[in-house]
Amino acid sequence: MLATLATGRSHRRLLSGIALGFLLRHELGTNVFSLARSVSTTCVLCAKERGRPKKAELSEKKLIRHFVDHRRVKLVAGCGGKGVCSFHSEPRKEWGGPDGGNGGDGGSLIIKANKVIKSLAQVVPVYKGEDGQSGASKNCYGRNGNTTYIHVPVGTVVKEHGKTIIDLSQHGQEYMAAFGGLGGKGNRFFLSNENRAPMTATPGTPGQERSLQLELRTMAHAGLVGFPNAGKSSLLRAISNAKPAVAAYPFTTLNPHVGIVKYRDHEQVAVADIPGLIRGAHLNRGLGIAFLRHIERCRFLLFVLDLSTPEPWTQLQHLHHELDQYESGLSKRPQAIVANKMDLPEARSNLESLRSCVTQRVIPVSALTGHNTEELILHLRELYDGYLQDDSTDEGNPVKW
């Protein structure tokens, strides 16, 4: 009797609690609905700001990226995994024997030529190969380390201690730069009739370590050669898609920049803005030897002269002298003379005097206004076509970008 009364009271309490909860939920839902109707998502103060997020502005370092044609890299191949010493353990199998597996081989480093890459800027100073995994029991061998590929432009010369090792002149050509270490042996490897329970396991060998120099054989088809503040960077901006830094003071360009001149037949010509030379550059004054090394890798030259200075033909004589002192016959390569800054009044009177003093073709341009840059682009294509014809007759495989 008492149990029945207690059960009835608990049921009544449960029903009353459910009813109260339903009423509260209904009341709360009504208030929330009314509150939601009173809130407008289009209100400027309450609504969330929409629209595409603005991209962060690029730093000056990323905007002014220069061409890199020389790198010194340290290569460390992966180490081999160690072998394991273990014995088989299983119920009712007392003498299971050795079952230690061998370690995996370390990953090697391979330098591969890729025609898509134009510069060595993406090559980092140090490369470390992947290590091989250690062996395990139950005769499990460790996994070998993956091979690491270092992609470089076509025409990259690999040197070690100043001696040329290989010239990667074809797309897809590979060079095994550093071999990975061999994996160690587990005690299963040393099992023999004389030794049925070997306790020997060897560690993996370290990977090969080398220091190599990477240099581009061909930096660009054409090179802009001239003294500081001759307008080479402005001229490169006017005829190509490159954006080197331009300022009204000398030595604005401290590293070479390469721009691509595109034509309607989808042909492309690479033009390099060489940092300005000074007198005595062949004696390594300033960074003369480094700048002359860039010019050495150009197929034809464009001498940029400042026509606003008195006697601009003397600039050409000094440039030829510096080139010939560095390498005999370097100034005899196919070339053209670009008479820059023709927008200045004093340059017009010097143009006729320059043409009377030289035998090469003179192309008057103004890099600031873009005047007569079409003639320079057309003549640049003529030099490029002549370069392709000469290489096809001599080697059979001209270097095209």
Coordinates of N, CA and C in Angstrom, one line a residue, residues 164-366:
T164 N 85.1 21.7 -63.0 CA 83.7 21.4 -63.5 C 83.5 19.9 -63.5
I165 N 82.4 19.5 -62.9 CA 82.0 18.1 -62.8 C 81.1 17.7 -64.0
I166 N 80.0 18.5 -64.2 CA 79.0 18.1 -65.2 C 78.3 19.4 -65.6
D167 N 77.9 19.4 -66.9 CA 77.1 20.5 -67.5 C 75.7 20.0 -67.8
L168 N 74.8 20.5 -67.0 CA 73.4 20.0 -67.3 C 72.8 20.9 -68.4
S169 N 73.0 20.4 -69.6 CA 72.6 21.2 -70.8 C 71.2 20.8 -71.4
Q170 N 70.6 19.7 -70.9 CA 69.4 19.2 -71.5 C 68.3 19.1 -70.4
H171 N 67.1 19.3 -70.8 CA 65.9 19.2 -69.9 C 65.8 17.7 -69.4
G172 N 65.7 17.6 -68.1 CA 65.5 16.3 -67.5 C 66.8 15.6 -67.1
Q173 N 68.0 16.2 -67.5 CA 69.2 15.6 -67.2 C 69.5 15.6 -65.7
E174 N 70.0 14.5 -65.1 CA 70.2 14.3 -63.7 C 71.6 14.0 -63.4
Y175 N 72.0 14.4 -62.2 CA 73.3 14.1 -61.7 C 73.2 13.7 -60.2
M176 N 73.7 12.5 -59.9 CA 73.7 12.0 -58.5 C 74.8 12.7 -57.7
A177 N 74.3 13.7 -56.9 CA 75.2 14.6 -56.2 C 75.7 14.0 -54.9
A178 N 74.9 13.3 -54.2 CA 75.3 12.7 -52.9 C 74.5 11.4 -52.7
F179 N 75.3 10.3 -52.4 CA 74.7 9.0 -52.2 C 74.2 8.9 -50.7
G180 N 73.1 8.2 -50.6 CA 72.6 8.0 -49.2 C 73.4 6.8 -48.6
G181 N 73.4 6.8 -47.2 CA 74.1 5.8 -46.5 C 73.4 4.5 -46.6
L182 N 74.1 3.4 -46.4 CA 73.6 2.0 -46.4 C 73.0 1.7 -45.1
G183 N 71.9 0.9 -45.1 CA 71.3 0.5 -43.9 C 72.1 -0.6 -43.1
G184 N 71.9 -0.6 -41.8 CA 72.6 -1.6 -41.0 C 72.0 -2.9 -41.1
K185 N 72.7 -4.0 -40.7 CA 72.3 -5.4 -40.7 C 71.8 -5.8 -39.4
G186 N 70.6 -6.5 -39.4 CA 70.1 -7.1 -38.2 C 70.7 -8.4 -37.9
N187 N 70.4 -9.0 -36.7 CA 71.1 -10.2 -36.3 C 70.6 -11.4 -37.2
R188 N 69.5 -11.3 -37.9 CA 69.1 -12.3 -38.8 C 70.1 -12.5 -39.9
F189 N 70.7 -11.4 -40.3 CA 71.7 -11.5 -41.4 C 72.9 -12.3 -41.0
F190 N 73.3 -12.4 -39.8 CA 74.5 -13.1 -39.3 C 74.2 -14.5 -38.9
L191 N 73.0 -15.0 -39.2 CA 72.7 -16.4 -38.8 C 73.4 -17.4 -39.8
S192 N 74.1 -18.3 -39.2 CA 74.8 -19.3 -39.9 C 74.7 -20.7 -39.2
N193 N 75.3 -21.7 -39.8 CA 75.3 -23.0 -39.1 C 76.2 -23.0 -37.9
E194 N 77.2 -22.2 -37.9 CA 78.2 -22.1 -36.8 C 77.6 -21.3 -35.7
N195 N 76.8 -20.2 -36.0 CA 76.3 -19.3 -35.0 C 74.8 -19.3 -35.2
R196 N 74.1 -20.0 -34.4 CA 72.6 -20.1 -34.5 C 71.9 -19.1 -33.7
A197 N 72.6 -18.4 -32.8 CA 72.0 -17.3 -32.0 C 72.9 -16.1 -32.0
P198 N 73.0 -15.4 -33.2 CA 73.9 -14.2 -33.3 C 73.3 -13.1 -32.5
M199 N 74.2 -12.3 -31.8 CA 73.8 -11.2 -31.1 C 74.4 -9.9 -31.7
T200 N 74.8 -10.0 -33.0 CA 75.4 -8.8 -33.6 C 74.4 -8.1 -34.5
A201 N 74.4 -6.8 -34.4 CA 73.6 -5.9 -35.3 C 74.4 -4.6 -35.6
T202 N 74.5 -4.2 -36.8 CA 75.3 -3.1 -37.2 C 74.5 -1.8 -37.4
P203 N 75.0 -0.6 -37.1 CA 74.3 0.6 -37.4 C 74.4 1.0 -38.9
G204 N 73.6 1.9 -39.3 CA 73.7 2.4 -40.7 C 74.9 3.3 -40.9
T205 N 75.3 3.4 -42.1 CA 76.4 4.2 -42.5 C 75.9 5.7 -42.8
P206 N 76.7 6.7 -42.4 CA 76.3 8.1 -42.7 C 76.3 8.3 -44.2
G207 N 75.4 9.3 -44.6 CA 75.3 9.7 -46.0 C 76.5 10.5 -46.5
Q208 N 76.7 10.6 -47.8 CA 77.7 11.4 -48.4 C 77.5 12.9 -48.2
E209 N 78.6 13.6 -47.9 CA 78.5 15.0 -47.7 C 79.4 15.7 -48.6
R210 N 78.9 16.7 -49.3 CA 79.7 17.5 -50.3 C 79.3 18.9 -50.3
S211 N 80.2 19.8 -50.8 CA 80.0 21.2 -51.0 C 80.2 21.5 -52.5
L212 N 79.2 21.9 -53.2 CA 79.2 22.2 -54.6 C 78.9 23.6 -55.0
Q213 N 79.4 24.0 -56.1 CA 79.1 25.4 -56.7 C 78.2 25.2 -57.9
L214 N 77.1 25.9 -58.0 CA 76.2 25.9 -59.1 C 76.3 27.2 -59.8
E215 N 76.6 27.1 -61.1 CA 76.7 28.4 -62.0 C 75.9 28.2 -63.2
L216 N 75.3 29.2 -63.7 CA 74.6 29.2 -64.9 C 75.5 29.5 -66.1
R217 N 75.6 28.6 -67.1 CA 76.4 28.9 -68.2 C 75.9 30.0 -69.1
T218 N 74.6 30.1 -69.3 CA 74.0 31.1 -70.1 C 73.0 31.9 -69.2
M219 N 73.4 33.1 -68.8 CA 72.5 33.9 -68.0 C 71.3 34.5 -68.7
A220 N 71.6 35.0 -69.9 CA 70.6 35.7 -70.7 C 71.1 35.7 -72.2
H221 N 70.1 36.0 -73.1 CA 70.6 36.1 -74.5 C 71.3 37.5 -74.7
A222 N 70.7 38.5 -74.2 CA 71.3 39.9 -74.3 C 71.6 40.5 -73.0
G223 N 72.7 41.2 -72.9 CA 73.1 41.9 -71.7 C 73.2 43.4 -71.9
L224 N 72.7 44.2 -71.0 CA 72.7 45.6 -71.1 C 74.0 46.1 -70.3
V225 N 75.0 46.6 -71.1 CA 76.3 47.0 -70.5 C 76.4 48.5 -70.6
G226 N 76.9 49.0 -69.5 CA 77.1 50.5 -69.4 C 77.6 50.9 -68.1
F227 N 77.9 52.2 -68.0 CA 78.4 52.8 -66.7 C 77.2 53.1 -65.8
P228 N 77.5 53.3 -64.5 CA 76.3 53.6 -63.6 C 75.5 54.8 -64.1
N229 N 74.3 54.8 -63.8 CA 73.3 55.9 -64.1 C 73.2 56.1 -65.6
A230 N 73.4 55.1 -66.4 CA 73.2 55.2 -67.9 C 71.8 54.9 -68.3
G231 N 70.9 54.5 -67.4 CA 69.5 54.2 -67.7 C 69.2 52.8 -68.1
K232 N 70.0 51.8 -67.7 CA 69.8 50.4 -68.1 C 68.6 49.8 -67.4
S233 N 68.4 50.1 -66.2 CA 67.2 49.6 -65.5 C 65.9 50.2 -66.1
S234 N 65.9 51.4 -66.4 CA 64.7 52.1 -67.0 C 64.5 51.5 -68.4
L235 N 65.5 51.2 -69.1 CA 65.4 50.6 -70.4 C 64.8 49.2 -70.3
L236 N 65.3 48.4 -69.4 CA 64.7 47.1 -69.2 C 63.3 47.1 -68.8
R237 N 62.8 48.1 -68.0 CA 61.4 48.2 -67.7 C 60.6 48.6 -68.9
A238 N 61.2 49.3 -69.8 CA 60.5 49.8 -71.0 C 60.3 48.7 -72.1
I239 N 61.2 47.7 -72.1 CA 61.1 46.8 -73.2 C 60.6 45.4 -72.7
S240 N 60.6 45.1 -71.4 CA 60.3 43.8 -70.9 C 59.3 43.9 -69.8
N241 N 59.0 42.8 -69.1 CA 58.1 42.7 -68.0 C 58.8 42.8 -66.7
A242 N 60.1 43.0 -66.7 CA 60.9 43.1 -65.4 C 60.6 44.5 -64.7
K243 N 60.8 44.5 -63.4 CA 60.5 45.7 -62.7 C 61.7 46.0 -61.7
P244 N 62.9 46.2 -62.3 CA 64.0 46.6 -61.4 C 63.8 47.9 -60.7
A245 N 64.6 48.1 -59.6 CA 64.5 49.4 -59.0 C 65.1 50.5 -59.8
V246 N 64.5 51.7 -59.8 CA 65.0 52.8 -60.6 C 65.1 54.0 -59.7
A247 N 66.2 54.7 -59.7 CA 66.4 55.9 -58.9 C 67.3 56.9 -59.6
A248 N 67.4 58.1 -59.1 CA 68.2 59.1 -59.7 C 69.6 59.2 -59.2
Y249 N 70.2 58.1 -58.7 CA 71.5 58.1 -58.2 C 72.2 56.8 -58.8
P250 N 73.5 56.9 -58.9 CA 74.2 55.7 -59.5 C 74.3 54.5 -58.6
F251 N 74.6 53.3 -59.2 CA 74.7 52.1 -58.4 C 73.3 51.7 -57.8
T252 N 72.2 52.0 -58.5 CA 70.9 51.6 -58.0 C 70.8 50.1 -58.1
T253 N 71.3 49.5 -59.2 CA 71.3 48.0 -59.4 C 72.6 47.4 -58.9
L254 N 72.4 46.6 -57.9 CA 73.6 45.9 -57.3 C 73.6 44.4 -57.7
N255 N 72.5 43.9 -58.2 CA 72.4 42.5 -58.6 C 71.7 42.5 -60.0
P256 N 72.1 41.5 -60.8 CA 71.5 41.5 -62.2 C 70.0 41.2 -62.2
H257 N 69.3 41.8 -63.0 CA 67.9 41.5 -63.2 C 67.7 41.0 -64.7
V258 N 66.8 40.1 -64.8 CA 66.5 39.5 -66.1 C 65.0 39.7 -66.5
G259 N 64.8 40.3 -67.7 CA 63.4 40.5 -68.2 C 63.3 39.7 -69.5
I260 N 62.0 39.4 -69.8 CA 61.7 38.6 -70.9 C 60.9 39.5 -71.9
V261 N 61.5 39.6 -73.1 CA 60.8 40.3 -74.2 C 60.0 39.3 -75.1
K262 N 58.7 39.5 -75.1 CA 57.8 38.5 -75.8 C 57.4 39.1 -77.2
Y263 N 57.4 38.2 -78.2 CA 57.0 38.6 -79.5 C 55.7 37.9 -79.9
R264 N 55.1 38.4 -81.0 CA 53.8 37.9 -81.4 C 53.8 36.4 -81.9
D265 N 55.0 35.9 -82.3 CA 55.1 34.5 -82.7 C 55.5 33.6 -81.5
H266 N 55.2 34.2 -80.3 CA 55.5 33.4 -79.0 C 56.9 33.1 -78.7
E267 N 57.8 33.8 -79.4 CA 59.2 33.7 -79.1 C 59.6 34.6 -78.0
Q268 N 60.6 34.2 -77.2 CA 60.9 35.0 -76.0 C 62.4 35.2 -76.0
V269 N 62.9 36.4 -75.7 CA 64.3 36.8 -75.6 C 64.6 37.3 -74.2
A270 N 65.6 36.7 -73.5 CA 65.9 37.1 -72.2 C 67.0 38.2 -72.2
V271 N 66.7 39.3 -71.5 CA 67.6 40.5 -71.5 C 68.0 40.7 -70.0
A272 N 69.3 40.8 -69.8 CA 69.8 41.0 -68.4 C 70.3 42.4 -68.2
D273 N 69.9 43.0 -67.1 CA 70.4 44.3 -66.7 C 71.6 44.1 -65.8
I274 N 72.8 44.3 -66.4 CA 74.0 44.1 -65.6 C 74.3 45.3 -64.8
P275 N 74.7 45.2 -63.5 CA 75.1 46.3 -62.7 C 76.2 47.2 -63.4
G276 N 76.2 48.5 -63.2 CA 77.1 49.4 -63.8 C 78.5 49.1 -63.6
L277 N 79.4 49.1 -64.6 CA 80.8 49.0 -64.5 C 81.5 50.3 -64.2
I278 N 82.6 50.2 -63.6 CA 83.5 51.4 -63.4 C 84.8 51.1 -64.0
R279 N 85.6 52.2 -64.2 CA 86.9 52.1 -64.8 C 87.8 51.3 -63.8
G280 N 88.5 50.3 -64.4 CA 89.3 49.4 -63.5 C 88.6 48.2 -63.0
A281 N 87.4 47.9 -63.6 CA 86.6 46.8 -63.2 C 87.4 45.5 -63.4
H282 N 88.2 45.4 -64.5 CA 89.0 44.2 -64.7 C 90.0 43.9 -63.6
L283 N 90.4 45.0 -62.9 CA 91.3 44.8 -61.7 C 90.5 44.5 -60.4
N284 N 89.2 44.2 -60.6 CA 88.4 43.8 -59.4 C 88.1 45.0 -58.5
R285 N 88.1 46.2 -59.1 CA 87.7 47.4 -58.3 C 86.2 47.3 -58.1
G286 N 85.8 47.6 -56.9 CA 84.4 47.4 -56.5 C 84.0 45.9 -56.6
L287 N 83.0 45.6 -57.4 CA 82.6 44.2 -57.7 C 82.8 43.9 -59.1
G288 N 83.9 44.4 -59.7 CA 84.0 44.4 -61.2 C 84.1 43.0 -61.7
I289 N 84.9 42.1 -61.1 CA 85.0 40.7 -61.6 C 83.6 40.0 -61.6
A290 N 82.8 40.2 -60.5 CA 81.5 39.6 -60.5 C 80.6 40.1 -61.6
F291 N 80.7 41.4 -61.9 CA 79.8 42.0 -62.9 C 80.3 41.5 -64.3
L292 N 81.6 41.5 -64.5 CA 82.1 41.0 -65.8 C 81.8 39.5 -66.0
R293 N 81.7 38.8 -64.9 CA 81.4 37.3 -65.1 C 79.9 37.2 -65.6
H294 N 79.0 38.1 -65.2 CA 77.7 38.1 -65.7 C 77.7 38.4 -67.2
I295 N 78.5 39.4 -67.7 CA 78.5 39.7 -69.1 C 79.1 38.6 -69.9
E296 N 80.0 37.8 -69.3 CA 80.6 36.7 -70.1 C 79.6 35.7 -70.5
R297 N 78.5 35.6 -69.8 CA 77.5 34.5 -70.1 C 76.4 35.0 -71.0
C298 N 76.5 36.2 -71.6 CA 75.5 36.7 -72.5 C 75.9 36.5 -73.9
R299 N 75.0 36.2 -74.8 CA 75.3 35.8 -76.2 C 75.6 37.0 -77.0
F300 N 74.8 38.1 -76.8 CA 75.1 39.4 -77.5 C 74.9 40.5 -76.6
L301 N 75.5 41.7 -76.9 CA 75.6 42.8 -75.9 C 74.9 44.0 -76.5
L302 N 74.3 44.8 -75.6 CA 73.7 46.1 -75.9 C 74.4 47.1 -75.0
F303 N 75.3 47.9 -75.7 CA 76.0 49.0 -74.9 C 75.1 50.2 -74.8
V304 N 74.7 50.5 -73.6 CA 73.9 51.6 -73.2 C 74.7 52.8 -72.9
L305 N 74.6 53.9 -73.7 CA 75.4 55.1 -73.5 C 74.5 56.3 -73.0
D306 N 75.0 57.1 -72.2 CA 74.2 58.3 -71.7 C 74.6 59.4 -72.7
L307 N 73.7 59.8 -73.6 CA 73.9 60.8 -74.6 C 73.9 62.2 -74.0
S308 N 73.5 62.4 -72.7 CA 73.5 63.7 -72.1 C 74.8 64.2 -71.7
T309 N 75.8 63.2 -71.6 CA 77.2 63.6 -71.1 C 78.0 64.0 -72.3
P310 N 79.0 64.9 -72.1 CA 79.9 65.3 -73.2 C 80.7 64.1 -73.7
E311 N 80.9 64.1 -75.0 CA 81.7 63.0 -75.7 C 81.3 61.6 -75.2
P312 N 80.1 61.2 -75.5 CA 79.6 59.9 -75.1 C 80.3 58.7 -75.7
W313 N 81.0 59.0 -76.9 CA 81.7 57.9 -77.5 C 82.9 57.4 -76.7
T314 N 83.4 58.2 -75.8 CA 84.5 57.8 -74.9 C 84.0 56.7 -73.9
Q315 N 82.7 56.7 -73.6 CA 82.1 55.6 -72.7 C 82.3 54.3 -73.4
L316 N 82.0 54.2 -74.7 CA 82.1 53.0 -75.5 C 83.5 52.5 -75.5
Q317 N 84.5 53.4 -75.6 CA 85.9 53.0 -75.7 C 86.3 52.4 -74.3
H318 N 85.9 53.0 -73.2 CA 86.3 52.5 -71.9 C 85.6 51.1 -71.6
L319 N 84.3 51.0 -72.1 CA 83.7 49.7 -71.9 C 84.3 48.6 -72.7
H320 N 84.7 48.9 -73.9 CA 85.4 47.9 -74.7 C 86.8 47.5 -74.0
H321 N 87.4 48.5 -73.5 CA 88.7 48.2 -72.8 C 88.5 47.3 -71.6
E322 N 87.5 47.5 -70.8 CA 87.3 46.7 -69.6 C 86.9 45.3 -70.0
L323 N 86.1 45.1 -71.0 CA 85.7 43.8 -71.5 C 86.9 43.0 -72.0
D324 N 87.7 43.6 -72.8 CA 88.9 43.0 -73.5 C 89.9 42.6 -72.4
Q325 N 90.1 43.5 -71.4 CA 91.1 43.2 -70.4 C 90.6 42.0 -69.5
Y326 N 89.3 41.8 -69.4 CA 88.8 40.7 -68.6 C 88.9 39.4 -69.4
E327 N 88.5 39.4 -70.7 CA 88.6 38.3 -71.6 C 88.8 38.8 -73.0
S328 N 89.8 38.3 -73.6 CA 90.1 38.7 -74.9 C 89.0 38.4 -75.9
G329 N 88.6 39.4 -76.7 CA 87.5 39.2 -77.7 C 86.1 39.3 -77.1
L330 N 86.0 39.6 -75.9 CA 84.6 39.7 -75.3 C 83.8 40.8 -75.9
S331 N 84.5 41.9 -76.3 CA 83.8 43.1 -76.8 C 83.5 42.9 -78.3
K332 N 83.9 41.8 -78.9 CA 83.7 41.5 -80.3 C 82.4 40.7 -80.6
R333 N 81.7 40.4 -79.6 CA 80.4 39.6 -79.7 C 79.4 40.5 -80.5
P334 N 78.4 39.8 -81.1 CA 77.3 40.6 -81.7 C 76.7 41.7 -80.8
Q335 N 76.6 42.9 -81.3 CA 76.3 44.0 -80.4 C 75.5 45.1 -81.1
A336 N 75.0 46.0 -80.3 CA 74.4 47.2 -80.8 C 74.6 48.3 -79.8
I337 N 74.6 49.5 -80.2 CA 74.8 50.7 -79.4 C 73.4 51.4 -79.2
V338 N 73.1 51.5 -77.9 CA 71.8 52.1 -77.5 C 72.1 53.5 -77.0
A339 N 71.7 54.5 -77.7 CA 71.9 55.9 -77.3 C 70.7 56.3 -76.5
N340 N 70.8 56.3 -75.2 CA 69.7 56.6 -74.2 C 69.7 58.0 -73.9
K341 N 68.5 58.4 -73.2 CA 68.2 59.7 -72.7 C 68.1 60.7 -73.9
M342 N 67.4 60.3 -75.0 CA 67.3 61.2 -76.1 C 66.2 62.3 -75.8
D343 N 65.5 62.2 -74.7 CA 64.5 63.2 -74.4 C 65.2 64.5 -73.8
L344 N 66.5 64.5 -73.5 CA 67.2 65.6 -73.1 C 67.7 66.5 -74.2
P345 N 67.7 67.8 -74.2 CA 68.1 68.6 -75.3 C 69.6 68.4 -75.7
E346 N 70.5 68.2 -74.8 CA 71.9 68.1 -75.2 C 72.2 66.8 -75.8
A347 N 71.3 65.8 -75.7 CA 71.6 64.5 -76.3 C 71.4 64.5 -77.8
R348 N 70.6 65.4 -78.4 CA 70.4 65.4 -79.8 C 71.6 65.9 -80.6
S349 N 72.3 66.8 -80.0 CA 73.5 67.3 -80.7 C 74.7 66.2 -80.6
N350 N 74.7 65.4 -79.6 CA 75.7 64.4 -79.4 C 75.4 63.1 -80.3
L351 N 74.2 63.0 -80.8 CA 73.9 61.8 -81.6 C 74.7 61.7 -82.9
E352 N 74.7 62.8 -83.6 CA 75.4 62.8 -84.9 C 76.9 62.6 -84.7
S353 N 77.4 63.2 -83.6 CA 78.9 63.0 -83.3 C 79.2 61.6 -83.0
L354 N 78.3 60.9 -82.3 CA 78.5 59.5 -81.9 C 78.5 58.6 -83.2
R355 N 77.6 58.9 -84.1 CA 77.5 58.1 -85.3 C 78.7 58.3 -86.2
S356 N 79.3 59.4 -86.1 CA 80.5 59.6 -87.0 C 81.7 59.0 -86.4
C357 N 81.7 58.7 -85.1 CA 82.9 58.1 -84.4 C 82.8 56.6 -84.3
V358 N 81.7 55.9 -84.5 CA 81.6 54.5 -84.4 C 81.1 53.9 -85.7
T359 N 81.3 52.6 -85.8 CA 80.9 51.9 -87.0 C 79.7 51.0 -86.8
Q360 N 79.4 50.7 -85.5 CA 78.3 49.9 -85.2 C 77.0 50.6 -85.3
R361 N 75.9 49.9 -85.3 CA 74.6 50.5 -85.4 C 74.2 51.2 -84.1
V362 N 73.7 52.4 -84.3 CA 73.3 53.2 -83.1 C 71.8 53.3 -83.2
I363 N 71.1 53.0 -82.0 CA 69.7 53.1 -81.9 C 69.4 54.1 -80.9
P364 N 68.9 55.3 -81.3 CA 68.5 56.3 -80.3 C 67.2 56.0 -79.6
V365 N 67.1 56.0 -78.3 CA 65.9 55.7 -77.6 C 65.8 56.6 -76.4
S366 N 64.6 56.6 -75.8 CA 64.4 57.3 -74.5 C 63.7 56.3 -73.6

